[in-house]
Amino acid sequence: MKRNLIIVIFLLALTLHAFGNGLIYVPNLGYKNSLYIKEQEVKVQITNNYAQTEIKQIFASRVSSVLEGEYIFPIDEGSEISNFAVWDDGKKIRGVIMEKRRAREIYESLVRRQIDPGLLEHRKENEFSARLAPIPGYGTKRLELEYTQLLKVDSNTIHYRFGLVSEKTSEKIEEISITAIYHSNIPILRIEPEHDEISVKRNDDNSYEITWSGKKIDPDKDFGFYVTFSPEDLGFSFLTHRKTDKEEGYFLLSILPQETIFHQEEKSKRYLLLLDRSASVSEEKAMLSDLVLKILKGLKPEDEFNLLYFHNYPEFYSDSFNRNTSNAREEVREFIDNLDFYGGTNFIKTFEMAFEFVNKQENGNEIDIIFITDGNVSYYEIDYKKISDEIKRINKGNKIFCFGIGNYANRLFLESLAGSTFGAYQSARKFENYEKIIRTFTEKFTLAFLSDIIINWGNHTVFDILPVDKKPVFLKQQQFFVGKYTTPSQGDINITGKVMGNDFKYQFPDISLPAKNEMNGFIPRIWGKERVNYLLLQIKLHGENEEWIREIIEISKKYNFVTPYTSFIAAPRSVLKPRVIRPADPYIFIKTDESIVQVIVKFPFGETKQAEFDNELGLWKVRFIVPKDTPDGEYECTVISTDRFNNQFLDRLKYTIDSKPPTLEVWAKPDKIQRGETVEFFAKASQDTQILYVLTPDKERIPLIWDKDSGYSKGKWKVPEAYTGDLELTVIAIDFAKNKTSVKVKIKIF
């Protein structure tokens, strides 16, 4: 591909802000607003609460320069990128998972060779970036992205959202089409779109189509909707997947407790809100004051509250708890609006002061902690393991409810902290409509919950069950357990636990772990994601461990999703060598990465061959037939490569058939020369000539090297003293297809 000027548009982290839709940004270097979304198509498939989102975006350039850019895409918590592709010269180049360091090396190598790859990496919490080149002047760049997520069930409701709102641009989207197909095995009570431009069509009792499309769309609202279920009792669901009886099987057990199993007595409570006011949340200041107000409105009038706001050092809003009146709530909001947000976060000092305040209260009412932060520590103690251990040590039994704010909330830490105290975790991204999120969050403050969960598997033999830590399950909130099995079985499953201190037991009769079930193919990826989440939490708490990192990389490759230690590289999976061949029965060689275990090549002449791996060369090789009467020209073969996880990759690679030997014209200067002097050879050869040399009588090869100034290939030879008289030398030219031409050149030696 021909390249001219390339304007590099990578952005530093300091210049990036929160946004919803995936965009390629250009800094203010004369290229601001040079790119816009020309076309966007989003297709969503949701089964119960498992969502798969496919995005196709076409970006267009308003400038004549060739641009190179960084594509930034934020996704919701718990999501994982499962596919990535770029388009080049009308061809789709699908991304593959590689270890992060290796993927970067390949990307840089391909860029140097003027091959146009894409590299997608985990950038930070819930955000991914892709390096892309080139974006042609006045041209377009097409991207495809797919991510999957297990939508959280709260208050019997799931929320799907595809973000479009951005503070970074008000650029209109030329054309957009979003279609979500929703299927449910649980009775659906209602579906509520986030705004009236989204239409909902009912296909049948358990299937709906939710759409939004238009042209010249302002990205001032998101595409999103809420689905509310109407389950019974424990809302039990048990799904399995086993591709073959020779592979491990997977299961997904879900419970969704309903009012019928909960009996509780409501009473007034006290709440201490810990509010982050550090620099890392300064951009969410307006959101924070509104968030606190909505949380307080969600409490009962007889409840009481106080506020502890913190950065490097924490301070109390009041010396005592305050009544939850309308005036008190407005005063708190006004106070937060006038706060300065700066500095770091001192979590340990904050919790020390919080528990000291809580423990000296004489009133016997229960006190809960509401921790509002992005969870990213930056002052005093920054070791998350030490922070978690210290909070657990000084906590005398108070529940901690964590609310993660902004696009980069530290979910793993906050979720673990809340779960360890029988609290709950919730979050809201910037620009997200969080009215219902707050409602479900505050409901948990007073809800009974199912704790001390024990699953008796009966006749079933299962293993590698996740999550490892069994968190409390609140009313109308889903808890799932995902694991593996090898032996088919049939029998009852019993769940026991405690609700408000009372014993609880529930039986699910006649559950099957089948020998084979090709449905529910998403379950293995859920298991892989949960396992990686567990390992990442261990790394956050205990530091990096080579064994954990190796396992994360292996799981990422097997289940095909990006992690902090792996990346998607969008480049041809295989490369042909040579690219130019002669008719007859030539060998071609195929270079792949080390994970490939099988290569099959389909040729345009109706022949399909399996390649063999040559250990000495480190290449796959295959011999095939090119019919003698095949015209010279460019042809395409299909290379199907399979990795050790049985993933298949398809590359269409071009090669050229060339039966014509190179043309060659040679002369010597001078053509009459004395012994011991130097003669210079000049040659004109075809452009596809690869090797060109003069062969002397004693078999020495004199290479003829291209000289761009003269326009000839040239080489020099010092005539040995032993030669005399007329001498004829052979000049040989060999092209990339190994076609060969030889001519004679004469010199006279005296």
XYZ file of C-alpha atoms in Angstrom:
750
model
C 0.000 0.000 0.000
C 1.369 3.408 -0.942
C 1.808 5.777 1.971
C 2.274 9.507 1.985
C 2.208 11.799 5.002
C 0.806 10.087 8.102
C -0.482 12.310 10.889
C -0.135 10.437 14.187
C -3.163 11.052 16.412
C -2.438 8.987 19.506
C -3.713 10.801 22.582
C -2.098 10.873 25.990
C -4.183 9.742 28.932
C -4.322 13.289 30.298
C -6.198 14.519 27.228
C -8.875 11.829 27.321
C -12.186 12.349 29.048
C -15.298 10.295 29.642
C -17.425 9.346 26.687
C -19.907 6.720 25.646
C -19.639 5.700 22.018
C -16.399 4.366 20.540
C -14.563 7.170 18.725
C -11.248 7.899 17.020
C -10.024 11.217 18.396
C -7.802 13.843 16.772
C -5.966 16.345 19.006
C -6.090 20.055 18.329
C -3.213 20.073 15.852
C -5.087 21.407 12.848
C -6.993 18.130 12.535
C -9.711 18.685 15.129
C -13.090 17.330 13.995
C -11.393 15.772 10.973
C -13.136 12.437 11.631
C -16.811 11.711 12.111
C -19.066 8.660 12.310
C -20.532 8.204 8.860
C -22.444 5.025 9.598
C -23.064 2.865 12.643
C -24.921 -0.424 12.950
C -25.441 -2.176 16.281
C -27.008 -5.623 16.651
C -27.791 -7.012 20.100
C -28.869 -10.529 21.049
C -30.014 -11.034 24.660
C -31.074 -14.376 26.125
C -32.441 -13.956 29.662
C -29.644 -11.692 30.950
C -26.731 -12.713 28.688
C -26.112 -10.027 26.045
C -23.983 -10.101 22.907
C -23.435 -6.755 21.159
C -22.007 -6.445 17.633
C -20.924 -3.006 16.417
C -20.008 -1.911 12.909
C -18.730 1.638 12.543
C -17.537 3.515 9.485
C -15.484 6.639 10.181
C -14.942 9.229 7.462
C -12.173 11.809 7.123
C -12.634 15.467 6.181
C -8.941 16.075 5.440
C -6.573 15.120 2.630
C -3.797 13.804 4.893
C -3.462 10.141 5.769
C -4.176 9.769 9.496
C -3.073 7.211 12.041
C -5.164 6.991 15.163
C -6.180 5.467 18.447
C -9.717 4.158 18.770
C -11.077 4.311 22.330
C -14.076 2.227 23.341
C -15.592 2.118 26.855
C -17.842 -0.773 27.869
C -20.011 -1.451 30.898
C -18.718 -3.253 33.972
C -18.579 -7.008 33.632
C -18.335 -6.877 29.829
C -15.557 -8.390 27.759
C -14.437 -7.739 24.186
C -14.953 -11.028 22.340
C -14.222 -10.049 18.710
C -12.408 -7.265 16.895
C -11.813 -6.684 13.185
C -10.639 -3.965 10.826
C -11.180 -3.675 7.085
C -8.394 -3.032 4.606
C -8.797 -2.841 0.822
C -12.319 -4.238 1.100
C -11.248 -7.262 3.143
C -12.154 -8.062 6.730
C -9.140 -8.789 8.949
C -10.292 -10.536 12.100
C -8.399 -10.041 15.348
C -6.906 -12.923 17.321
C -5.918 -13.089 20.998
C -2.208 -12.991 21.821
C -0.052 -12.309 24.842
C 0.132 -8.513 25.103
C 3.892 -8.106 24.656
C 3.964 -10.448 21.648
C 0.986 -8.696 20.027
C 2.745 -5.331 20.298
C 5.914 -6.761 18.726
C 3.915 -8.130 15.779
C 2.036 -4.849 15.370
C 5.252 -2.824 15.203
C 6.798 -5.338 12.797
C 3.802 -5.189 10.450
C 3.717 -1.382 10.501
C 7.411 -1.313 9.512
C 6.599 -3.651 6.600
C 3.723 -1.362 5.538
C 1.060 -3.923 6.393
C -1.989 -2.334 8.007
C -2.815 -4.077 11.292
C -5.073 -3.188 14.207
C -4.118 -3.713 17.849
C -6.804 -3.705 20.552
C -5.674 -3.600 24.180
C -7.152 -3.324 27.661
C -6.414 0.333 28.456
C -7.812 0.761 31.941
C -10.865 -0.313 33.961
C -13.768 -0.853 31.485
C -11.930 0.847 28.614
C -10.140 -0.505 25.541
C -8.020 1.140 22.867
C -7.133 0.125 19.329
C -4.217 1.477 17.304
C -5.228 1.885 13.677
C -3.507 2.891 10.458
C -4.022 4.247 7.907
C -7.156 6.368 7.682
C -6.940 7.617 4.078
C -7.440 11.257 3.156
C -11.135 11.944 2.452
C -11.582 8.202 2.881
C -13.147 5.878 5.428
C -12.100 3.361 8.058
C -14.369 0.472 8.984
C -14.229 -1.276 12.350
C -16.126 -4.175 13.840
C -16.309 -4.940 17.527
C -18.203 -7.468 19.620
C -18.580 -7.642 23.369
C -20.575 -9.859 25.710
C -21.898 -9.261 29.205
C -23.975 -10.914 31.893
C -26.486 -8.212 32.781
C -27.036 -7.759 36.510
C -30.538 -8.558 37.800
C -31.697 -6.085 40.462
C -35.288 -5.703 41.682
C -36.211 -8.399 39.127
C -35.001 -5.978 36.441
C -32.121 -5.945 33.964
C -30.843 -2.825 32.246
C -29.203 -2.916 28.816
C -27.434 0.224 27.666
C -25.409 1.135 24.594
C -23.777 4.468 25.331
C -23.759 7.285 22.791
C -23.526 10.366 25.021
C -20.126 12.036 25.071
C -18.681 15.220 26.515
C -15.900 14.965 23.942
C -17.957 15.663 20.841
C -21.348 16.976 19.799
C -20.736 15.693 16.273
C -23.851 14.272 14.648
C -23.862 10.634 13.611
C -24.692 10.558 9.901
C -26.644 7.295 10.110
C -27.335 4.876 12.950
C -29.291 1.661 13.323
C -29.598 -0.267 16.608
C -31.607 -3.483 16.891
C -31.885 -5.613 20.030
C -33.595 -9.016 19.994
C -34.592 -10.130 23.477
C -35.575 -13.688 24.507
C -36.492 -14.819 28.015
C -37.316 -18.120 29.684
C -38.679 -16.178 32.681
C -42.100 -14.465 32.364
C -41.666 -10.813 31.327
C -43.706 -8.224 33.231
C -42.747 -5.196 31.116
C -40.084 -3.591 28.896
C -39.399 0.132 29.328
C -37.265 2.068 26.798
C -35.162 4.943 28.127
C -36.735 7.470 25.747
C -39.637 7.663 23.308
C -37.470 7.442 20.156
C -36.844 3.776 20.989
C -39.585 1.444 19.762
C -40.527 -1.897 21.338
C -42.224 -4.631 19.305
C -43.541 -7.801 20.911
C -42.960 -10.924 18.813
C -44.487 -13.345 21.338
C -44.763 -13.783 25.115
C -41.025 -14.296 25.561
C -39.514 -12.417 22.612
C -39.240 -8.695 21.860
C -37.506 -6.484 19.307
C -36.222 -3.104 20.490
C -35.001 -0.662 17.817
C -33.749 2.867 17.226
C -32.572 4.274 13.905
C -32.192 7.582 12.150
C -29.984 9.989 10.230
C -28.106 13.070 11.439
C -28.509 11.867 15.027
C -27.304 14.025 17.923
C -25.489 11.772 20.435
C -27.310 13.395 23.361
C -29.055 10.263 24.624
C -28.197 6.587 24.967
C -29.912 3.518 23.587
C -31.187 1.577 26.558
C -34.118 -0.273 28.046
C -35.237 -2.043 31.217
C -36.743 -5.532 31.337
C -38.690 -6.500 34.462
C -39.364 -10.175 35.164
C -42.148 -11.896 37.060
C -40.524 -15.035 38.520
C -41.837 -17.255 41.305
C -40.237 -18.294 44.601
C -36.476 -18.539 44.143
C -36.462 -17.848 40.402
C -34.317 -20.932 39.821
C -32.556 -21.529 36.489
C -30.111 -24.309 35.557
C -28.397 -24.337 32.147
C -25.707 -26.639 30.759
C -23.351 -26.808 27.791
C -21.214 -29.708 26.636
C -20.020 -29.700 23.047
C -18.944 -33.362 22.961
C -18.782 -36.193 25.479
C -14.975 -36.013 25.267
C -14.837 -32.419 26.546
C -15.607 -30.878 29.917
C -19.193 -29.819 30.460
C -20.247 -26.474 31.943
C -23.260 -25.477 34.015
C -24.805 -22.169 35.100
C -27.028 -22.177 38.189
C -28.962 -18.962 38.901
C -31.225 -18.015 41.795
C -33.437 -14.924 42.012
C -35.082 -14.828 45.484
C -38.640 -13.480 45.758
C -40.829 -12.179 48.602
C -42.247 -15.648 49.263
C -39.041 -16.763 50.991
C -38.312 -13.496 52.842
C -39.956 -12.386 56.078
C -38.553 -9.284 57.696
C -39.453 -6.511 60.080
C -38.655 -3.003 58.858
C -37.065 -0.636 61.360
C -35.306 2.703 61.258
C -31.553 2.757 60.652
C -28.601 5.116 60.617
C -26.306 5.647 57.648
C -22.803 7.095 57.452
C -21.951 8.209 53.920
C -18.249 8.222 53.001
C -17.852 10.621 50.065
C -14.743 10.718 47.872
C -13.673 14.318 47.082
C -10.257 13.552 45.576
C -8.935 14.816 42.243
C -9.790 11.556 40.471
C -13.546 12.220 40.877
C -13.471 15.997 40.354
C -15.129 15.712 36.944
C -18.062 13.894 38.588
C -18.694 16.650 41.175
C -22.178 17.548 39.913
C -23.046 13.880 39.660
C -21.890 13.274 43.248
C -24.082 15.916 44.879
C -27.106 14.670 42.950
C -26.183 11.079 43.780
C -26.061 11.770 47.525
C -29.403 13.584 47.345
C -31.065 10.662 45.565
C -29.607 8.141 48.023
C -30.951 10.150 50.966
C -34.350 10.420 49.288
C -34.357 6.633 49.033
C -34.114 6.298 52.821
C -37.102 6.281 55.159
C -38.103 9.597 56.831
C -37.317 8.151 60.269
C -33.767 7.185 59.224
C -30.751 9.328 60.167
C -27.522 10.117 58.311
C -24.148 11.799 58.498
C -21.441 12.518 55.930
C -17.679 11.895 56.081
C -15.999 13.485 53.051
C -12.387 12.633 52.298
C -9.308 13.107 50.140
C -5.852 13.072 51.784
C -7.625 13.590 55.095
C -11.285 12.935 56.026
C -13.658 15.425 57.682
C -17.160 15.075 59.128
C -20.106 17.091 57.859
C -21.664 17.024 61.340
C -20.743 15.934 64.870
C -23.802 13.679 65.058
C -26.406 11.957 62.909
C -29.029 14.150 61.235
C -32.723 13.558 60.696
C -33.565 12.688 57.088
C -35.731 15.722 56.333
C -36.147 17.558 53.040
C -34.277 20.613 54.389
C -31.419 18.474 55.699
C -31.014 16.782 52.320
C -30.918 20.103 50.417
C -28.351 21.508 52.849
C -26.083 18.508 52.231
C -26.377 18.881 48.469
C -25.509 22.576 48.658
C -22.564 21.751 50.923
C -21.171 19.204 48.429
C -21.642 21.642 45.538
C -19.370 24.107 47.366
C -16.663 21.555 48.208
C -13.285 21.670 46.470
C -12.256 18.339 44.941
C -8.503 17.721 44.970
C -5.742 15.549 46.414
C -5.472 11.794 46.828
C -7.509 9.135 48.640
C -6.650 7.909 52.132
C -8.964 4.920 52.584
C -7.506 3.580 55.830
C -7.740 6.896 57.722
C -11.256 7.397 56.385
C -12.490 4.036 57.663
C -10.659 4.452 60.973
C -12.535 7.698 61.614
C -15.782 6.209 60.315
C -15.725 3.190 62.649
C -14.561 5.318 65.588
C -17.621 7.534 65.051
C -19.930 4.528 64.623
C -18.667 2.656 67.677
C -19.226 5.546 70.088
C -22.933 5.872 69.210
C -25.164 5.010 72.178
C -28.400 4.485 70.261
C -28.829 0.812 69.423
C -30.121 1.387 65.877
C -28.224 -0.461 63.165
C -25.614 1.642 61.327
C -24.595 0.968 57.720
C -21.696 2.488 55.774
C -22.337 3.868 52.270
C -18.977 4.200 50.474
C -19.191 6.503 47.407
C -15.929 6.521 45.424
C -14.164 5.397 42.266
C -12.220 2.992 44.487
C -8.821 4.089 43.174
C -6.435 4.703 46.067
C -3.593 7.217 45.667
C -2.427 8.380 49.101
C -0.837 6.926 52.257
C -1.405 3.164 51.936
C -1.917 2.072 48.310
C -1.717 -1.714 48.794
C -5.273 -3.004 48.318
C -4.591 -6.183 50.311
C -3.434 -4.166 53.333
C -6.376 -1.778 52.950
C -8.905 -4.635 52.805
C -7.330 -6.445 55.754
C -7.290 -3.289 57.883
C -10.936 -2.459 57.124
C -11.971 -6.007 58.039
C -9.943 -5.816 61.267
C -11.518 -2.601 62.559
C -15.056 -3.323 61.338
C -17.220 -4.624 64.203
C -20.034 -5.949 62.035
C -21.274 -2.966 60.026
C -22.415 -3.598 56.464
C -20.610 -1.603 53.764
C -22.538 -0.641 50.619
C -20.183 0.540 47.861
C -21.207 2.807 44.986
C -18.641 3.096 42.177
C -18.695 6.395 40.304
C -17.416 7.296 36.856
C -16.107 5.252 33.980
C -13.102 3.799 35.790
C -14.508 2.563 39.096
C -12.398 -0.170 40.711
C -15.113 -2.828 40.596
C -13.037 -5.781 41.801
C -11.961 -4.037 45.007
C -15.318 -2.407 45.804
C -17.332 -5.532 45.033
C -15.051 -7.636 47.232
C -15.214 -5.111 50.085
C -19.025 -4.947 49.999
C -19.485 -8.705 49.671
C -17.255 -9.435 52.668
C -19.555 -7.387 54.958
C -22.935 -8.604 53.604
C -23.275 -5.288 51.797
C -23.761 -4.684 48.072
C -21.997 -2.979 45.173
C -23.523 -0.765 42.484
C -22.088 1.729 40.003
C -22.992 4.415 37.491
C -20.963 5.675 34.550
C -20.694 9.309 33.647
C -23.685 10.495 31.575
C -25.653 7.393 32.575
C -29.262 7.778 33.692
C -28.952 6.436 37.239
C -32.457 7.053 38.626
C -33.351 3.354 38.693
C -29.815 2.352 39.649
C -30.091 4.418 42.847
C -33.525 2.960 43.571
C -32.271 -0.627 43.434
C -29.167 0.361 45.424
C -31.108 1.941 48.304
C -33.603 -0.939 48.371
C -30.790 -3.215 49.519
C -30.227 -1.158 52.679
C -33.429 -2.548 54.193
C -33.893 -5.814 52.327
C -33.423 -9.189 53.932
C -30.824 -11.328 52.237
C -29.901 -14.957 51.816
C -26.463 -15.657 53.332
C -24.246 -18.587 54.331
C -25.249 -20.325 51.105
C -24.350 -24.013 50.831
C -25.134 -26.041 47.712
C -25.552 -29.797 48.151
C -25.008 -31.293 44.702
C -26.308 -34.758 45.627
C -25.480 -37.293 42.896
C -23.664 -34.704 40.785
C -19.868 -34.436 40.656
C -18.909 -30.847 39.851
C -15.701 -28.813 40.189
C -14.080 -25.393 39.581
C -17.214 -23.621 40.848
C -17.189 -19.804 40.719
C -17.489 -17.376 42.382
C -15.257 -18.741 45.129
C -16.696 -16.372 47.756
C -20.459 -16.779 48.155
C -21.864 -13.254 48.502
C -25.222 -12.494 50.153
C -28.184 -12.621 47.777
C -30.706 -9.831 48.220
C -34.390 -9.966 47.446
C -35.019 -9.822 43.656
C -31.275 -9.861 42.954
C -29.680 -12.638 40.921
C -26.798 -14.763 42.141
C -25.223 -17.286 39.800
C -22.754 -20.143 40.176
C -20.845 -21.423 37.161
C -18.719 -24.558 37.087
C -17.637 -27.711 35.260
C -18.460 -31.413 35.183
C -17.253 -34.518 33.343
C -19.646 -37.299 34.400
C -23.287 -37.145 33.214
C -25.767 -37.441 36.098
C -29.363 -36.905 37.186
C -30.603 -35.907 40.642
C -31.753 -33.266 43.112
C -29.848 -30.130 44.111
C -30.443 -28.623 47.566
C -29.610 -25.060 48.608
C -29.420 -24.112 52.277
C -28.641 -20.809 53.953
C -29.920 -18.232 56.396
C -32.483 -15.434 56.029
C -32.446 -12.928 58.923
C -30.790 -15.587 61.086
C -33.404 -18.226 60.265
C -32.531 -21.444 58.461
C -33.573 -21.669 54.835
C -33.765 -24.713 52.548
C -34.867 -25.139 48.955
C -34.817 -28.213 46.709
C -34.560 -28.362 42.932
C -35.619 -31.837 41.837
C -34.407 -33.981 38.957
C -31.601 -31.757 37.613
C -29.657 -33.179 34.646
C -25.976 -32.878 33.734
C -26.153 -34.270 30.178
C -23.523 -36.177 28.209
C -23.979 -33.672 25.385
C -25.789 -30.356 24.968
C -24.684 -27.975 22.225
C -27.011 -25.188 23.392
C -25.968 -22.329 25.718
C -22.525 -21.941 24.157
C -21.992 -18.730 26.140
C -21.560 -20.562 29.475
C -17.852 -21.514 28.981
C -16.986 -17.853 28.393
C -18.842 -16.853 31.589
C -16.750 -19.394 33.480
C -13.550 -18.071 31.870
C -14.451 -14.474 32.695
C -15.239 -15.334 36.331
C -11.965 -17.225 36.696
C -9.992 -14.291 35.271
C -11.854 -11.877 37.584
C -10.865 -14.030 40.552
C -7.203 -14.131 39.459
C -7.122 -10.365 38.800
C -8.496 -9.754 42.288
C -5.753 -11.965 43.762
C -3.151 -9.969 41.802
C -4.660 -6.686 43.042
C -4.600 -7.928 46.643
C -1.341 -9.916 46.680
C 0.720 -8.633 43.735
C 1.639 -10.259 40.431
C 2.327 -13.974 40.306
C 3.734 -15.652 37.173
C 1.471 -18.682 37.548
C -1.647 -16.498 37.790
C -0.565 -14.417 34.785
C 0.107 -17.532 32.671
C -3.340 -18.888 33.558
C -5.011 -15.576 32.643
C -3.265 -15.584 29.245
C -4.248 -19.210 28.586
C -7.909 -18.628 29.571
C -8.017 -15.465 27.452
C -6.821 -17.380 24.377
C -9.151 -20.318 24.986
C -12.326 -18.299 25.541
C -11.357 -15.408 23.239
C -11.583 -12.210 25.284
C -9.144 -9.422 26.134
C -7.536 -9.069 29.569
C -4.891 -6.703 30.993
C -2.312 -9.319 29.904
C -3.595 -10.067 26.379
C -4.588 -8.151 23.251
C -6.444 -8.575 19.981
C -4.131 -8.251 16.964
C -5.992 -7.779 13.669
C -3.591 -8.940 10.979
C -3.413 -11.855 8.551
C -3.134 -15.051 10.618
C -0.887 -16.621 7.993
C 1.599 -15.349 5.379
C 2.500 -17.070 2.097
C 6.118 -17.586 1.041
C 6.883 -17.223 -1.839
C 4.195 -14.893 -3.170
C 5.274 -15.442 -6.806
C 5.526 -18.992 -8.233
C 5.979 -20.890 -11.507
C 3.519 -23.387 -13.026
C 4.046 -27.138 -12.383
C 4.096 -28.520 -8.810
C 5.689 -25.866 -6.606
C 5.914 -25.725 -2.815
C 4.485 -22.795 -0.957
C 5.387 -22.079 2.653
C 3.028 -20.612 5.247
C 4.140 -18.714 8.333
C 1.797 -18.745 11.356
C 2.131 -18.143 15.083
C 3.029 -20.961 17.447
C -0.553 -21.673 18.602
C -1.581 -23.074 15.184
C -1.754 -26.891 15.058
C -3.288 -27.472 11.604
C -3.225 -25.646 8.258
C -5.429 -26.487 5.263
C -5.105 -24.656 1.940
C -7.822 -24.446 -0.716
C -6.444 -23.582 -4.163
C -8.408 -21.947 -6.999
C -7.852 -24.959 -9.267
C -10.165 -27.180 -7.204
C -7.434 -28.687 -5.039
C -7.484 -28.786 -1.210
C -4.294 -29.811 0.599
C -3.244 -30.160 4.229
C 0.103 -28.538 4.964
C 2.941 -30.215 6.844
C 5.024 -28.438 9.461
C 8.749 -28.240 8.676
C 10.514 -28.109 12.053
C 13.825 -27.031 10.533
C 12.306 -24.063 8.709
C 9.634 -23.323 11.324
C 7.097 -23.056 8.471
C 4.106 -25.000 7.171
C 4.656 -26.269 3.616
C 2.367 -27.696 0.967
C 2.926 -28.835 -2.619
C 0.197 -28.344 -5.205
C -0.414 -28.563 -8.938
C -0.541 -25.527 -11.215
C -1.836 -26.653 -14.634
C 0.599 -25.936 -17.481
C -1.870 -23.854 -19.457
C -2.658 -21.591 -16.476
C -2.287 -17.945 -17.584
C 0.142 -15.723 -15.738
C -1.541 -13.447 -13.219
C -2.723 -13.027 -9.626
C -4.656 -15.817 -7.877
C -6.125 -16.302 -4.419
C -6.025 -19.284 -2.078
C -7.899 -19.801 1.178
C -5.835 -20.733 4.236
C -7.774 -22.300 7.131
C -5.669 -22.476 10.288
C -6.752 -24.153 13.532
C -5.260 -23.440 16.955
C -4.952 -25.773 19.929
C -8.293 -24.569 21.318
C -9.989 -25.680 18.078
C -10.616 -22.079 16.979
C -10.465 -21.712 13.199
C -9.166 -18.696 11.284
C -9.634 -18.001 7.600
C -7.230 -15.915 5.502
C -7.525 -15.284 1.780
C -3.996 -14.820 0.511
C -2.887 -13.788 -2.958
C -0.040 -15.175 -4.998
C 1.172 -14.563 -8.546
C 1.858 -17.167 -11.228
C 4.753 -16.090 -13.426
C 6.059 -18.364 -16.190
C 8.127 -15.762 -18.042
C 11.873 -15.577 -17.310
C 13.318 -12.128 -16.686
C 14.674 -10.074 -19.572
C 18.383 -9.316 -19.350
C 20.875 -7.094 -21.173
C 24.551 -6.975 -20.050
C 27.797 -5.255 -21.089
C 31.267 -4.668 -19.669
C 33.421 -1.527 -19.399
C 36.112 -1.674 -20.587
C 35.716 -4.783 -22.705
C 39.490 -4.861 -23.274
C 41.540 -4.955 -20.107
C 44.959 -5.892 -18.750
C 45.470 -8.676 -16.221
C 45.187 -7.427 -12.599
C 42.895 -4.520 -13.568
C 39.204 -4.137 -12.666
C 36.329 -4.497 -15.101
C 32.819 -3.166 -14.323
C 29.662 -4.963 -15.475
C 26.375 -3.195 -16.238
C 22.986 -4.892 -16.547
C 19.371 -4.038 -17.353
C 16.945 -6.637 -15.977
C 13.185 -6.992 -15.429
C 11.733 -5.312 -12.320
C 10.763 -8.694 -10.815
C 14.405 -9.859 -10.806
C 15.415 -11.030 -7.345
C 18.962 -12.359 -7.914
C 21.473 -11.048 -10.468
C 25.143 -12.017 -10.699
C 28.133 -12.708 -12.992
C 29.585 -16.230 -12.846
C 33.381 -16.286 -13.392
C 35.325 -19.274 -14.844
C 36.363 -20.310 -11.320
C 32.680 -20.239 -10.174
C 32.965 -17.008 -8.210
C 29.707 -15.017 -8.116
C 29.994 -11.272 -8.707
C 26.689 -9.709 -7.474
C 25.202 -6.952 -9.620
C 23.593 -4.379 -7.315
C 20.956 -1.852 -8.346
C 22.247 1.711 -8.607
C 19.375 4.188 -8.629
C 21.537 7.093 -9.873
C 22.588 5.353 -13.103
C 19.487 3.210 -13.500
C 21.577 0.039 -13.933
C 22.666 -2.913 -11.817
C 26.443 -2.826 -11.424
C 29.318 -4.971 -10.160
C 33.122 -5.008 -10.332
C 35.655 -7.837 -10.851
C 39.444 -7.705 -10.575
C 40.841 -9.929 -13.350
C 43.251 -12.574 -11.983
C 46.835 -12.618 -13.365
C 46.301 -16.171 -14.659
C 43.714 -15.177 -17.290
C 44.627 -14.054 -20.826
C 42.965 -13.836 -24.251
C 39.241 -13.892 -25.016
C 37.059 -14.695 -21.981
C 33.320 -15.413 -21.934
C 31.420 -15.027 -18.652
C 27.857 -16.036 -17.805
C 25.409 -13.533 -16.277
C 22.395 -15.062 -14.509
C 19.088 -13.396 -13.528
C 16.490 -15.163 -11.335
C 13.066 -13.673 -10.558
C 10.797 -14.194 -7.507
C 9.138 -17.187 -9.187
C 12.597 -18.733 -9.694
C 12.414 -18.304 -13.472
C 15.965 -18.079 -14.787
C 17.688 -16.235 -17.654
C 21.382 -16.433 -18.573
C 23.372 -14.423 -21.139
C 27.046 -14.256 -22.116
C 29.322 -11.267 -21.888
C 32.790 -11.204 -23.540
C 35.939 -9.385 -22.513
C 39.488 -9.445 -24.002
C 42.405 -9.793 -21.583
C 46.011 -8.990 -22.584
